[in-house]
């Protein structure tokens, strides 16, 4: 799941708290180990140019092998000749209430992950999907009875997080930290790209969400059926990222699943009412506006963007082309 899907799910789970503080189960494959170790070349940089100004983009990947290091010569040189570094786009969803309002909201969070009316996964999803769920749950989550009360999409998220952890992969924070350390070394200004959605009357939104249904069974089914092939894909993509193999970073199955799960999050009535459906587009527009501002003030700028947001058909690279930028991939193609 990409980070915006995770952010939207997180907002549905802990909206006030964040501000306060196919029918046949697939054959189980043998997972290849993460083969990269030591220092790797890492990915190249996308180049977007317009009017004599250059934007160099590093596509970050999550998850990646724990403890992996990569050669930073190219990004180091890029930062040495740049006036700004755009940090990865960041989403926050906050309740539009004061401190005491947040205190009042906290009790309403109890059970927010759970399905309405106490329904269990066994009662919510098709029998064949549930049978497959029990297999992968035993392998990656274990004997956790609480997750059986979760809405399907939150159970899928729990499965994803547990499986990634057990596969020897980790989040991409180390990539961003490496780049920001280099920017600091060169005295390059770091510019955050942040979008905040303020939710009016979040207590009512949480209560309405608890009673509402999500069209998330398809997301759950794809997640359960794909988890082990997807883990193999994650391993292959991590290796591809570390070795700079651009072609191998594309993953159509992952992209289709992301769309299904994103729609499950954003198309519900509560999500529509508080503006969740507009967040992905709003984040992209905020990033593009920040790019324009930084490019106007600097001859060269570096940006970090999640690789999935770059490669999708309506992603950031496509948006840059639509704004008149000439975009060149790390392998020299357009």
Tab-separated table of C-alpha atoms in Angstrom:
chain	number	residue	atom	x	y	z
A	1	UNK	CA	0.000	0.000	0.000
A	2	UNK	CA	1.400	3.386	-0.799
A	3	UNK	CA	1.849	6.028	1.845
A	4	UNK	CA	-1.196	8.145	0.934
A	5	UNK	CA	-3.482	5.089	1.258
A	6	UNK	CA	-1.848	4.405	4.627
A	7	UNK	CA	-2.264	8.035	5.671
A	8	UNK	CA	-5.951	8.012	4.786
A	9	UNK	CA	-6.456	4.734	6.630
A	10	UNK	CA	-4.618	6.135	9.619
A	11	UNK	CA	-6.882	9.160	9.652
A	12	UNK	CA	-9.955	6.949	9.708
A	13	UNK	CA	-8.459	4.935	12.578
A	14	UNK	CA	-7.093	7.709	14.798
A	15	UNK	CA	-8.428	10.977	13.438
A	16	UNK	CA	-8.605	12.849	16.775
A	17	UNK	CA	-5.706	11.030	18.398
A	18	UNK	CA	-3.181	12.100	15.779
A	19	UNK	CA	-3.837	15.708	16.606
A	20	UNK	CA	-4.000	14.996	20.308
A	21	UNK	CA	-0.763	13.603	20.850
A	22	UNK	CA	-10.483	-14.853	-7.518
A	23	UNK	CA	-11.868	-17.781	-6.029
A	24	UNK	CA	-9.032	-20.339	-5.920
A	25	UNK	CA	-6.311	-19.585	-3.405
A	26	UNK	CA	-2.979	-19.164	-5.194
A	27	UNK	CA	-0.096	-21.550	-4.742
A	28	UNK	CA	2.157	-20.304	-1.977
A	29	UNK	CA	5.500	-19.379	-3.524
A	30	UNK	CA	8.916	-19.797	-2.005
A	31	UNK	CA	10.060	-16.274	-1.274
A	32	UNK	CA	13.454	-15.201	-2.518
A	33	UNK	CA	15.629	-13.549	0.072
A	34	UNK	CA	16.594	-9.923	-0.220
A	35	UNK	CA	19.790	-10.395	-2.154
A	36	UNK	CA	21.266	-6.927	-1.955
A	37	UNK	CA	23.824	-6.282	0.739
A	38	UNK	CA	26.625	-3.847	1.293
A	39	UNK	CA	26.844	-0.656	-0.738
A	40	UNK	CA	24.602	-0.534	-3.824
A	41	UNK	CA	24.437	2.025	-6.653
A	42	UNK	CA	20.847	2.953	-5.873
A	43	UNK	CA	18.498	4.578	-8.371
A	44	UNK	CA	19.316	7.329	-10.811
A	45	UNK	CA	17.606	10.711	-10.824
A	46	UNK	CA	14.724	11.844	-13.009
A	47	UNK	CA	15.412	15.202	-14.684
A	48	UNK	CA	12.650	17.724	-15.364
A	49	UNK	CA	13.619	20.930	-17.168
A	50	UNK	CA	11.782	24.086	-18.161
A	51	UNK	CA	12.986	27.569	-18.996
A	52	UNK	CA	16.596	26.840	-18.161
A	53	UNK	CA	15.763	25.485	-14.699
A	54	UNK	CA	16.258	21.861	-13.613
A	55	UNK	CA	14.438	19.647	-11.138
A	56	UNK	CA	16.230	16.418	-10.167
A	57	UNK	CA	13.961	13.813	-8.555
A	58	UNK	CA	14.960	10.859	-6.403
A	59	UNK	CA	12.268	8.181	-6.299
A	60	UNK	CA	12.191	6.629	-2.829
A	61	UNK	CA	10.922	3.098	-2.232
A	62	UNK	CA	9.282	1.425	0.723
A	63	UNK	CA	9.863	-1.172	1.972
A	64	UNK	CA	13.592	-1.675	1.441
A	65	UNK	CA	16.133	-4.131	2.900
A	66	UNK	CA	17.069	-3.384	6.488
A	67	UNK	CA	20.599	-2.074	6.826
A	68	UNK	CA	21.060	-1.521	3.101
A	69	UNK	CA	23.395	1.289	2.084
A	70	UNK	CA	23.610	2.876	-1.341
A	71	UNK	CA	26.056	5.091	-3.181
A	72	UNK	CA	25.087	8.720	-2.740
A	73	UNK	CA	27.616	10.225	-5.159
A	74	UNK	CA	25.011	11.331	-7.707
A	75	UNK	CA	22.576	12.843	-5.219
A	76	UNK	CA	25.507	14.407	-3.331
A	77	UNK	CA	26.717	16.138	-6.488
A	78	UNK	CA	23.157	17.207	-7.365
A	79	UNK	CA	22.687	18.819	-3.955
A	80	UNK	CA	26.084	20.511	-4.137
A	81	UNK	CA	24.807	22.434	-7.179
A	82	UNK	CA	21.216	23.013	-6.004
A	83	UNK	CA	19.524	25.769	-4.085
A	84	UNK	CA	16.755	23.734	-2.461
A	85	UNK	CA	15.653	20.230	-1.498
A	86	UNK	CA	11.924	19.446	-1.587
A	87	UNK	CA	11.098	16.894	1.095
A	88	UNK	CA	8.654	14.030	0.420
A	89	UNK	CA	4.995	15.138	0.350
A	90	UNK	CA	3.436	14.786	3.793
A	91	UNK	CA	-0.255	14.468	4.672
A	92	UNK	CA	-1.859	15.363	7.980
A	93	UNK	CA	-5.532	15.103	8.849
A	94	UNK	CA	-6.418	16.989	12.018
A	95	UNK	CA	-9.608	17.765	13.934
A	96	UNK	CA	-10.518	21.426	13.789
A	97	UNK	CA	-11.083	21.692	17.553
A	98	UNK	CA	-9.198	23.006	20.563
A	99	UNK	CA	-7.440	21.129	23.348
A	100	UNK	CA	-10.525	20.385	25.441
A	101	UNK	CA	-12.434	19.367	22.355
A	102	UNK	CA	-9.759	16.757	21.692
A	103	UNK	CA	-10.119	15.422	25.233
A	104	UNK	CA	-13.838	14.940	24.668
A	105	UNK	CA	-13.132	13.086	21.420
A	106	UNK	CA	-10.856	10.424	22.862
A	107	UNK	CA	-13.535	8.018	24.193
A	108	UNK	CA	-15.190	7.862	20.766
A	109	UNK	CA	-12.057	6.211	19.339
A	110	UNK	CA	-12.660	2.939	21.177
A	111	UNK	CA	-13.390	0.220	18.630
A	112	UNK	CA	-13.070	2.526	15.625
A	113	UNK	CA	-11.239	-0.178	13.615
A	114	UNK	CA	-14.003	-2.675	14.239
A	115	UNK	CA	-16.781	-3.587	11.817
A	116	UNK	CA	-20.251	-2.141	12.476
A	117	UNK	CA	-22.648	-4.142	14.668
A	118	UNK	CA	-19.887	-6.404	15.958
A	119	UNK	CA	-19.557	-8.319	12.680
A	120	UNK	CA	-16.544	-10.600	12.280
A	121	UNK	CA	-14.408	-11.150	9.203
A	122	UNK	CA	-15.905	-14.621	8.857
A	123	UNK	CA	-19.349	-13.027	8.591
A	124	UNK	CA	-18.206	-10.230	6.288
A	125	UNK	CA	-16.087	-11.821	3.536
A	126	UNK	CA	-16.717	-14.794	1.185
A	127	UNK	CA	-15.887	-18.244	2.652
A	128	UNK	CA	-13.034	-18.982	0.225
A	129	UNK	CA	-11.420	-15.614	0.960
A	130	UNK	CA	-11.794	-16.189	4.700
A	131	UNK	CA	-10.180	-19.634	4.414
A	132	UNK	CA	-7.200	-18.066	2.674
A	133	UNK	CA	-7.146	-15.310	5.315
A	134	UNK	CA	-6.777	-17.891	8.081
A	135	UNK	CA	-3.744	-19.375	6.295
A	136	UNK	CA	-1.862	-16.118	5.896
A	137	UNK	CA	-2.983	-14.753	9.245
A	138	UNK	CA	-1.478	-17.786	11.009
A	139	UNK	CA	1.756	-17.300	9.097
A	140	UNK	CA	2.241	-13.560	9.596
A	141	UNK	CA	-0.011	-12.293	12.406
A	142	UNK	CA	-0.460	-15.334	14.622
A	143	UNK	CA	-3.208	-15.909	17.167
A	144	UNK	CA	-4.565	-12.380	17.459
A	145	UNK	CA	-8.320	-12.561	17.962
A	146	UNK	CA	-8.829	-8.790	17.962
A	147	UNK	CA	-8.174	-8.544	14.220
A	148	UNK	CA	-11.135	-10.854	13.558
A	149	UNK	CA	-13.391	-7.943	14.587
A	150	UNK	CA	-11.690	-5.458	12.280
A	151	UNK	CA	-13.200	-4.052	9.137
A	152	UNK	CA	-11.703	-5.935	6.160
A	153	UNK	CA	-9.490	-3.052	5.021
A	154	UNK	CA	-7.945	-2.621	8.485
A	155	UNK	CA	-7.348	-6.363	8.743
A	156	UNK	CA	-5.595	-6.166	5.359
A	157	UNK	CA	-3.435	-3.314	6.663
A	158	UNK	CA	-2.486	-5.344	9.748
A	159	UNK	CA	-1.566	-8.293	7.531
A	160	UNK	CA	0.569	-6.080	5.293
A	161	UNK	CA	2.470	-4.510	8.180
A	162	UNK	CA	3.140	-7.835	9.910
A	163	UNK	CA	4.202	-9.594	6.701
A	164	UNK	CA	6.623	-6.842	5.692
A	165	UNK	CA	8.222	-6.907	9.134
A	166	UNK	CA	8.751	-10.672	8.977
A	167	UNK	CA	10.286	-10.510	5.507
A	168	UNK	CA	13.313	-8.476	6.556
A	169	UNK	CA	12.178	-5.233	4.946
A	170	UNK	CA	11.851	-1.795	6.484
A	171	UNK	CA	10.383	1.652	5.813
A	172	UNK	CA	12.160	4.114	3.553
A	173	UNK	CA	12.990	6.681	6.239
A	174	UNK	CA	16.691	5.909	5.955
A	175	UNK	CA	16.655	7.096	2.322
A	176	UNK	CA	15.236	10.479	3.269
A	177	UNK	CA	17.594	10.798	6.225
A	178	UNK	CA	20.622	10.131	4.022
A	179	UNK	CA	19.539	12.836	1.572
A	180	UNK	CA	18.682	15.414	4.227
A	181	UNK	CA	22.074	14.841	5.877
A	182	UNK	CA	23.754	15.612	2.535
A	183	UNK	CA	21.596	18.716	2.094
A	184	UNK	CA	22.616	19.913	5.526
A	185	UNK	CA	26.283	19.315	4.682
A	186	UNK	CA	25.973	21.550	1.612
A	187	UNK	CA	23.819	24.166	3.342
A	188	UNK	CA	20.891	23.497	1.013
A	189	UNK	CA	17.520	24.826	2.120
A	190	UNK	CA	15.057	22.029	2.912
A	191	UNK	CA	11.474	22.803	1.931
A	192	UNK	CA	8.630	20.719	3.391
A	193	UNK	CA	5.675	19.838	1.177
A	194	UNK	CA	2.760	19.538	3.579
A	195	UNK	CA	-0.974	19.290	3.152
A	196	UNK	CA	-3.289	19.460	6.167
A	197	UNK	CA	-6.961	18.606	6.057
A	198	UNK	CA	-8.869	20.124	8.978
A	199	UNK	CA	-12.011	18.186	9.864
A	200	UNK	CA	-14.878	20.115	11.412
A	201	UNK	CA	-16.885	18.216	14.055
A	202	UNK	CA	-14.591	15.163	14.040
A	203	UNK	CA	-16.551	13.506	16.851
A	204	UNK	CA	-19.585	13.324	14.613
A	205	UNK	CA	-17.402	12.037	11.777
A	206	UNK	CA	-16.014	9.241	13.981
A	207	UNK	CA	-19.480	8.253	15.148
A	208	UNK	CA	-20.800	8.236	11.594
A	209	UNK	CA	-17.832	6.177	10.441
A	210	UNK	CA	-18.450	3.554	13.128
A	211	UNK	CA	-21.965	3.055	11.786
A	212	UNK	CA	-21.054	3.203	8.110
A	213	UNK	CA	-19.956	0.475	5.745
A	214	UNK	CA	-16.995	0.519	3.376
A	215	UNK	CA	-16.821	-1.209	0.021
A	216	UNK	CA	-13.614	-2.855	1.164
A	217	UNK	CA	-14.181	-6.586	0.643
A	218	UNK	CA	-12.505	-6.446	-2.775
A	219	UNK	CA	-9.478	-4.682	-1.253
A	220	UNK	CA	-9.317	-7.346	1.459
A	221	UNK	CA	-9.661	-10.208	-1.031
A	222	UNK	CA	-6.886	-8.865	-3.265
A	223	UNK	CA	-4.647	-8.209	-0.263
A	224	UNK	CA	-5.132	-11.708	1.148
A	225	UNK	CA	-4.727	-13.497	-2.167
A	226	UNK	CA	-1.765	-11.369	-3.258
A	227	UNK	CA	0.200	-11.046	-0.025
A	228	UNK	CA	2.809	-13.720	-0.670
A	229	UNK	CA	3.300	-13.013	-4.379
A	230	UNK	CA	3.396	-9.348	-3.367
A	231	UNK	CA	6.095	-10.035	-0.784
A	232	UNK	CA	8.147	-11.655	-3.525
A	233	UNK	CA	7.473	-8.596	-5.692
A	234	UNK	CA	8.546	-6.311	-2.840
A	235	UNK	CA	11.796	-8.193	-2.538
A	236	UNK	CA	12.395	-7.964	-6.283
A	237	UNK	CA	11.544	-4.247	-6.298
A	238	UNK	CA	13.860	-3.603	-3.350
A	239	UNK	CA	16.650	-5.315	-5.238
A	240	UNK	CA	15.754	-3.335	-8.383
A	241	UNK	CA	15.782	-0.030	-6.482
A	242	UNK	CA	19.113	-0.809	-4.861
A	243	UNK	CA	20.752	-1.735	-8.154
A	244	UNK	CA	19.159	1.011	-10.254
A	245	UNK	CA	17.013	-1.348	-12.397
A	246	UNK	CA	14.238	1.034	-13.447
A	247	UNK	CA	12.233	-1.419	-15.576
A	248	UNK	CA	11.899	-3.903	-12.713
A	249	UNK	CA	10.409	-1.237	-10.423
A	250	UNK	CA	7.081	-1.249	-12.260
A	251	UNK	CA	4.447	-3.461	-10.631
A	252	UNK	CA	1.034	-3.597	-12.334
A	253	UNK	CA	-0.482	-5.924	-9.728
A	254	UNK	CA	0.499	-3.575	-6.917
A	255	UNK	CA	-0.878	-0.592	-8.839
A	256	UNK	CA	-4.263	-2.290	-9.372
A	257	UNK	CA	-4.508	-3.212	-5.701
A	258	UNK	CA	-3.643	0.324	-4.620
A	259	UNK	CA	-6.466	1.724	-6.747
A	260	UNK	CA	-8.962	-0.763	-5.268
A	261	UNK	CA	-7.945	0.032	-1.688
A	262	UNK	CA	-7.780	3.782	-2.321
A	263	UNK	CA	-11.327	3.726	-3.678
A	264	UNK	CA	-12.501	1.791	-0.625
A	265	UNK	CA	-11.095	4.530	1.614
A	266	UNK	CA	-12.207	7.599	-0.311
A	267	UNK	CA	-15.595	6.709	-1.797
A	268	UNK	CA	-17.532	6.156	1.423
A	269	UNK	CA	-20.071	8.734	2.544
A	270	UNK	CA	-18.143	9.854	5.622
A	271	UNK	CA	-14.905	10.170	3.640
A	272	UNK	CA	-16.662	12.235	0.988
A	273	UNK	CA	-18.188	14.508	3.613
A	274	UNK	CA	-14.914	15.352	5.365
A	275	UNK	CA	-12.978	15.732	2.114
A	276	UNK	CA	-10.797	12.605	2.134
A	277	UNK	CA	-11.547	11.883	-1.509
A	278	UNK	CA	-9.827	15.130	-2.501
A	279	UNK	CA	-6.601	14.526	-0.562
A	280	UNK	CA	-4.474	12.696	-3.187
A	281	UNK	CA	-5.193	15.362	-5.820
A	282	UNK	CA	-4.674	18.168	-3.310
A	283	UNK	CA	-1.306	16.749	-2.238
A	284	UNK	CA	-0.152	16.484	-5.851
A	285	UNK	CA	-1.238	20.078	-6.546
A	286	UNK	CA	0.556	21.300	-3.423
A	287	UNK	CA	3.735	19.536	-4.566
A	288	UNK	CA	3.491	21.028	-8.065
A	289	UNK	CA	2.966	24.516	-6.651
A	290	UNK	CA	5.984	24.076	-4.372
A	291	UNK	CA	8.056	22.906	-7.351
A	292	UNK	CA	7.110	26.022	-9.325
A	293	UNK	CA	8.013	28.304	-6.416
A	294	UNK	CA	11.357	26.597	-5.793
A	295	UNK	CA	12.252	26.520	-9.487
A	296	UNK	CA	11.475	30.207	-9.862
A	297	UNK	CA	13.950	30.994	-7.087
A	298	UNK	CA	16.684	28.475	-7.984
A	299	UNK	CA	18.408	27.263	-11.129
A	300	UNK	CA	18.440	23.696	-9.830
A	301	UNK	CA	16.293	21.926	-7.244
A	302	UNK	CA	16.301	18.372	-5.868
A	303	UNK	CA	13.138	16.565	-4.740
A	304	UNK	CA	12.341	13.249	-3.041
A	305	UNK	CA	9.106	11.575	-4.149
A	306	UNK	CA	7.869	8.013	-3.511
A	307	UNK	CA	8.519	5.900	-6.595
A	308	UNK	CA	4.872	4.822	-6.935
A	309	UNK	CA	3.792	8.452	-7.129
A	310	UNK	CA	6.279	9.008	-9.935
A	311	UNK	CA	5.526	5.960	-12.075
A	312	UNK	CA	1.718	5.862	-12.035
A	313	UNK	CA	-0.067	6.975	-15.197
A	314	UNK	CA	-1.520	10.054	-13.486
A	315	UNK	CA	1.460	10.564	-11.191
A	316	UNK	CA	3.871	13.402	-10.594
A	317	UNK	CA	5.950	12.893	-13.741
A	318	UNK	CA	2.825	13.028	-15.904
A	319	UNK	CA	1.724	16.172	-14.050
A	320	UNK	CA	5.099	17.815	-14.706
A	321	UNK	CA	4.827	17.051	-18.432
A	322	UNK	CA	1.332	18.551	-18.455
A	323	UNK	CA	2.810	21.761	-17.013
A	324	UNK	CA	5.350	22.018	-19.822
A	325	UNK	CA	8.352	20.344	-18.237
A	326	UNK	CA	10.564	18.070	-20.322
A	327	UNK	CA	11.061	14.903	-18.291
A	328	UNK	CA	13.946	12.478	-18.740
A	329	UNK	CA	14.200	9.196	-16.852
A	330	UNK	CA	17.438	7.928	-15.255
A	331	UNK	CA	18.000	5.558	-18.185
A	332	UNK	CA	17.797	8.440	-20.659
A	333	UNK	CA	14.255	7.809	-21.924
A	334	UNK	CA	11.273	10.136	-21.719
